Short mmCIF file of C-alpha atoms in Angstrom, two decimals:
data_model
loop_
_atom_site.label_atom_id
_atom_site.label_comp_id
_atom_site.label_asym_id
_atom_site.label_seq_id
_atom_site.Cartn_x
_atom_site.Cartn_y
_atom_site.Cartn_z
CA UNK A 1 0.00 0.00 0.00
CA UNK A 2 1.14 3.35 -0.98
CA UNK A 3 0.48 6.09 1.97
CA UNK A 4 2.11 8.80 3.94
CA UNK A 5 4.91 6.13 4.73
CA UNK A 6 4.94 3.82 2.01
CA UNK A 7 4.58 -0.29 2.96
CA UNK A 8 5.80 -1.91 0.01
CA UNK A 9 6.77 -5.89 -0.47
CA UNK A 10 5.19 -7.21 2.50
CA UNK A 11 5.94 -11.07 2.92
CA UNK A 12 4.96 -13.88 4.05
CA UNK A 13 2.42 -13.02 0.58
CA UNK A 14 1.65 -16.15 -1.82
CA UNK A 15 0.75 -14.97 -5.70
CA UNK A 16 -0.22 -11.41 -4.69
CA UNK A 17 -2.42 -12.59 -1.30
CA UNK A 18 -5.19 -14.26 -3.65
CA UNK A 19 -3.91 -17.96 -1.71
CA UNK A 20 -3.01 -17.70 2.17
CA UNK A 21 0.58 -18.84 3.51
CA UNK A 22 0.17 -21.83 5.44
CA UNK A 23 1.42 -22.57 9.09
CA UNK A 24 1.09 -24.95 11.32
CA UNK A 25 -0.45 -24.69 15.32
CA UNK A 26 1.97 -22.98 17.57
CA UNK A 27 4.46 -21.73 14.26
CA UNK A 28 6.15 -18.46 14.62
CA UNK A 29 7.37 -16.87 11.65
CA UNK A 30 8.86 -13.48 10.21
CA UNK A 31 6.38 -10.82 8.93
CA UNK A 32 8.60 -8.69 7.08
CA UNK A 33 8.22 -5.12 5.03
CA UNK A 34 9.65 -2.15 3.12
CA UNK A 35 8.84 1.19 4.70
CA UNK A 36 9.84 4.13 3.04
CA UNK A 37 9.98 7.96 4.88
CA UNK A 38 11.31 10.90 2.54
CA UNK A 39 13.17 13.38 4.62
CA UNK A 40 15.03 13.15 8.20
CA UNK A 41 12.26 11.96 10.61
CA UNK A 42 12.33 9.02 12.91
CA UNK A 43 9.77 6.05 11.87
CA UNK A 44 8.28 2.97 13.29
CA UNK A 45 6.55 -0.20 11.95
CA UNK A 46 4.60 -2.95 13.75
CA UNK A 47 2.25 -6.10 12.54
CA UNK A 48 -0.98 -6.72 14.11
CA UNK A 49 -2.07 -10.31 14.00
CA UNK A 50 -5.87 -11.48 13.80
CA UNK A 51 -6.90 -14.42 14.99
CA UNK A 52 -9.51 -16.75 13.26
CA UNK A 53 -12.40 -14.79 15.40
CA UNK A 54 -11.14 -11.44 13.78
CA UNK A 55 -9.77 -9.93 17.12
CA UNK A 56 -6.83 -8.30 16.89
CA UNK A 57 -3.22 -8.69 18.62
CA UNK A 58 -0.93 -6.60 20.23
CA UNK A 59 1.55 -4.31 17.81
CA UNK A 60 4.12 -6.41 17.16
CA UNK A 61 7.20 -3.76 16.87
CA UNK A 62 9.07 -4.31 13.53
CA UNK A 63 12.77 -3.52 13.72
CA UNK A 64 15.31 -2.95 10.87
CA UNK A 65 16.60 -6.19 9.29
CA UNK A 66 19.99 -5.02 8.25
CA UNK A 67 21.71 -1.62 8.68
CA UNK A 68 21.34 0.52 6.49
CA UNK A 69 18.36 -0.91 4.40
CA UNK A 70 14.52 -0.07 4.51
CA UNK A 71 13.36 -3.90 5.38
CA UNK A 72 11.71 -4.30 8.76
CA UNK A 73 10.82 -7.50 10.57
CA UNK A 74 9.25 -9.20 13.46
CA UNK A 75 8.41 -12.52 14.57
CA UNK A 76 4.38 -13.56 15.35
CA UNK A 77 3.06 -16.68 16.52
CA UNK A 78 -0.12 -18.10 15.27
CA UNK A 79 -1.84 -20.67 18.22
CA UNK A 80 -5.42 -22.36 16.77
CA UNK A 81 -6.50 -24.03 13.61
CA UNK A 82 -8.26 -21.43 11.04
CA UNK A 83 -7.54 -18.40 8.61
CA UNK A 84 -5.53 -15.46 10.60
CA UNK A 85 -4.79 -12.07 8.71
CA UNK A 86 -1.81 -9.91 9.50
CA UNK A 87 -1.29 -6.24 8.25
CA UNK A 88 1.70 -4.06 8.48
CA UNK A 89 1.39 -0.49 9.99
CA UNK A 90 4.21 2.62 9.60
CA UNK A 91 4.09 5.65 11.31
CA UNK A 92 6.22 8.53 11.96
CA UNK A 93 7.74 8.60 15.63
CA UNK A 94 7.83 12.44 17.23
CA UNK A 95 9.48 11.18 20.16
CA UNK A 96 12.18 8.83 18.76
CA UNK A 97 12.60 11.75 17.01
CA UNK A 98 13.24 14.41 19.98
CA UNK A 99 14.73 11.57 21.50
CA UNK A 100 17.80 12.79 18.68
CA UNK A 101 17.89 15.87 18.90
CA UNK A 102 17.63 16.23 23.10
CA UNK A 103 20.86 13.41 22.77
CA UNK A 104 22.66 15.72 20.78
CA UNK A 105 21.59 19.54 22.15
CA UNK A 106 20.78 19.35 26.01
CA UNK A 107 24.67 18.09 26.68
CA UNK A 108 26.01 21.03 24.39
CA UNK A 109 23.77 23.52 26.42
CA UNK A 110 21.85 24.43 23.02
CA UNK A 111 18.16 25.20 23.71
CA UNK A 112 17.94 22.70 26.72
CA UNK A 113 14.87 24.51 28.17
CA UNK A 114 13.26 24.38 24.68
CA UNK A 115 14.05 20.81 24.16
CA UNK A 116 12.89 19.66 27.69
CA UNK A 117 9.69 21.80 27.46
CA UNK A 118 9.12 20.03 23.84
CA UNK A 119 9.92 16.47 25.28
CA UNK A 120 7.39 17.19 28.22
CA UNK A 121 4.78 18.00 25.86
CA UNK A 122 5.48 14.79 23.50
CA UNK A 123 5.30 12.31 26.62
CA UNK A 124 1.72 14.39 27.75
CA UNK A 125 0.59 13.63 24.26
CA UNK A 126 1.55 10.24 24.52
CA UNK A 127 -0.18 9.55 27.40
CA UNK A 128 -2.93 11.31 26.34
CA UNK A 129 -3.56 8.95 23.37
CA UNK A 130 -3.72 5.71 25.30
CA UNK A 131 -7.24 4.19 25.45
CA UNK A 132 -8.28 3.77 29.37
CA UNK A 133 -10.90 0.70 29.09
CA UNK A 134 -12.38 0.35 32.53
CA UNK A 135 -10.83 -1.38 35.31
CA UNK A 136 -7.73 -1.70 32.74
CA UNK A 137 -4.33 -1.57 35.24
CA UNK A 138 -1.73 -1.41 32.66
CA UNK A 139 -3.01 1.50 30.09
CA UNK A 140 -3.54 3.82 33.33
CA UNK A 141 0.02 2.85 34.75
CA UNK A 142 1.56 3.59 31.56
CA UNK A 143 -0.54 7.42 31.42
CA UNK A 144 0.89 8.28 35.13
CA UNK A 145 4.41 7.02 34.09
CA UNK A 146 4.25 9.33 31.39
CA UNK A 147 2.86 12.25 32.84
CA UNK A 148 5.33 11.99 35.81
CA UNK A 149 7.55 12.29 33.00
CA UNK A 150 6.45 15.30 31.69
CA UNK A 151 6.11 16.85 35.04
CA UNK A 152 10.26 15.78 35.49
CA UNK A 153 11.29 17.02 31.85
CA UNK A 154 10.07 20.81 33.17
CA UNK A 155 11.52 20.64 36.65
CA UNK A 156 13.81 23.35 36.51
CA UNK A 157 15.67 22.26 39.85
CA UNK A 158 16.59 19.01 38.51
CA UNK A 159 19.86 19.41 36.13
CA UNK A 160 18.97 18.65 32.66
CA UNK A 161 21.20 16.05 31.82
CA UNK A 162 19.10 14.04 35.07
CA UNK A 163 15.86 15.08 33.32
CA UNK A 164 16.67 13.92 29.68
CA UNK A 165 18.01 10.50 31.60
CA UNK A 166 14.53 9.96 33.01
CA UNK A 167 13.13 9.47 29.17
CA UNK A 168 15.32 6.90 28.24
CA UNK A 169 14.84 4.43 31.06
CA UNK A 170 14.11 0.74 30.32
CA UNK A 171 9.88 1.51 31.77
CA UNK A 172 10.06 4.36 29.86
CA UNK A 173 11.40 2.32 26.60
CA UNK A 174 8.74 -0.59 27.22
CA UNK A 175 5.73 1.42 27.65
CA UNK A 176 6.30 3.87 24.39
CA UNK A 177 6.86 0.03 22.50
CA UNK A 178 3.35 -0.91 23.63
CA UNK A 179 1.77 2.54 23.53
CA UNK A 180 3.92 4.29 20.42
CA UNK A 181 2.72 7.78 19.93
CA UNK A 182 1.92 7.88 16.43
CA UNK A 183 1.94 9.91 13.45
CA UNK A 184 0.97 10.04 9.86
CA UNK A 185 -0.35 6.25 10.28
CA UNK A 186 -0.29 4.30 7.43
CA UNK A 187 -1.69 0.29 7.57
CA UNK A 188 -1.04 -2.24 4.55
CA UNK A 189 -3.53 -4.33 3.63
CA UNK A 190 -4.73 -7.66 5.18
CA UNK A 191 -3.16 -11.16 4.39
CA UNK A 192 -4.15 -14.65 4.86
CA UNK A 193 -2.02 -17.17 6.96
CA UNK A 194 -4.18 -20.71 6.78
CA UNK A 195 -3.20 -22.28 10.04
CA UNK A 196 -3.30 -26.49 9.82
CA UNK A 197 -3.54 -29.24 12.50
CA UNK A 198 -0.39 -29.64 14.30
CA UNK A 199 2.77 -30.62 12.88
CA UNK A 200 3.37 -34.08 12.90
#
């Protein structure tokens, strides 16, 4: 699919998705793309897997194949007999992004209020966008984390190099992989991965 990030060559695909890929029960295998961003910002790419029943997976975070290239990857595992569906989604990343630039300006000194006060507002947006179902633990964890973060990032009587340290911490890391904030999403479309009986 052509979008505002381009998805191109998607595999596992059998003659152009008009016959499924097989797998077996309990088979993980590579779901791998081409995504494409003109100009200098940071991008991510994920597969969401749908079981037989059509409900959807958790985003399963594509990373780069080989340095250097435009291929993506990442494993999925398929666990009951039926047809599943997997689609490929690209997006551009604001905070990976900032993540950059703050690496590179706040220990030069170079507009470290300015690139705090930006990160702050990035992280409030992030938390902003995850859905809260009720009684839900984790989504509402991962909002205060981020939010405490944002209160941190403009806490003038912390030294900046402790505030930019607080965004890159391994909670920090794992909840923005679950919860990415998101921009200029673009999803492939759907293909079919015929799951058989166990392998013998």
């Amino acid at each position: 699919m052509i979008g505002r990030i381009p998805i191109l060559d998607v595999q596992p695909v059998v003659d152009c998705a008009r016959r499924p890929a097989k797998a077996v029960v309990g088979e993980t295998f590579q779901v791998s793309a081409t995504v494409i961003r003109e100009g200098h910002g940071a991008l991510g790419a994920g597969v969401v897997l749908r079981d037989p029943a059509g409900r959807p997976g958790q985003l399963a975070r594509m990373r780069p194949l080989a340095p250097g290239t435009d291929r993506y990857g990442a494993e999925v595992t398929v666990t009951e007999e039926g047809t599943w569906y997997f689609h490929v989604e690209s997006w551009s990343d604001p905070i990976a992004a900032w993540h950059h630039d703050a690496a590179i300006k706040v220990p030069l000194g170079q507009d470290v209020e300015l690139m705090l006060t930006e990160g702050a507002l990035l992280f409030e947006r992030a938390a902003r966008s995850i859905r809260q179902p009720p009684g839900a633990a984790r989504p509402a964890a991962a909002r205060t984390a981020l939010n405490a973060l944002a209160r941190k990032l403009r806490d003038r009587g912390v030294p900046p190099w402790d505030r930019l340290a607080a965004a890159e911490t391994r909670e920090i890391r794992e909840i923005l992989a679950r919860y990415p904030l998101r921009q200029l999403l673009t999803r492939s479309a759907r293909y079919p991965v015929l799951v058989d009986r166990l392998r013998a």
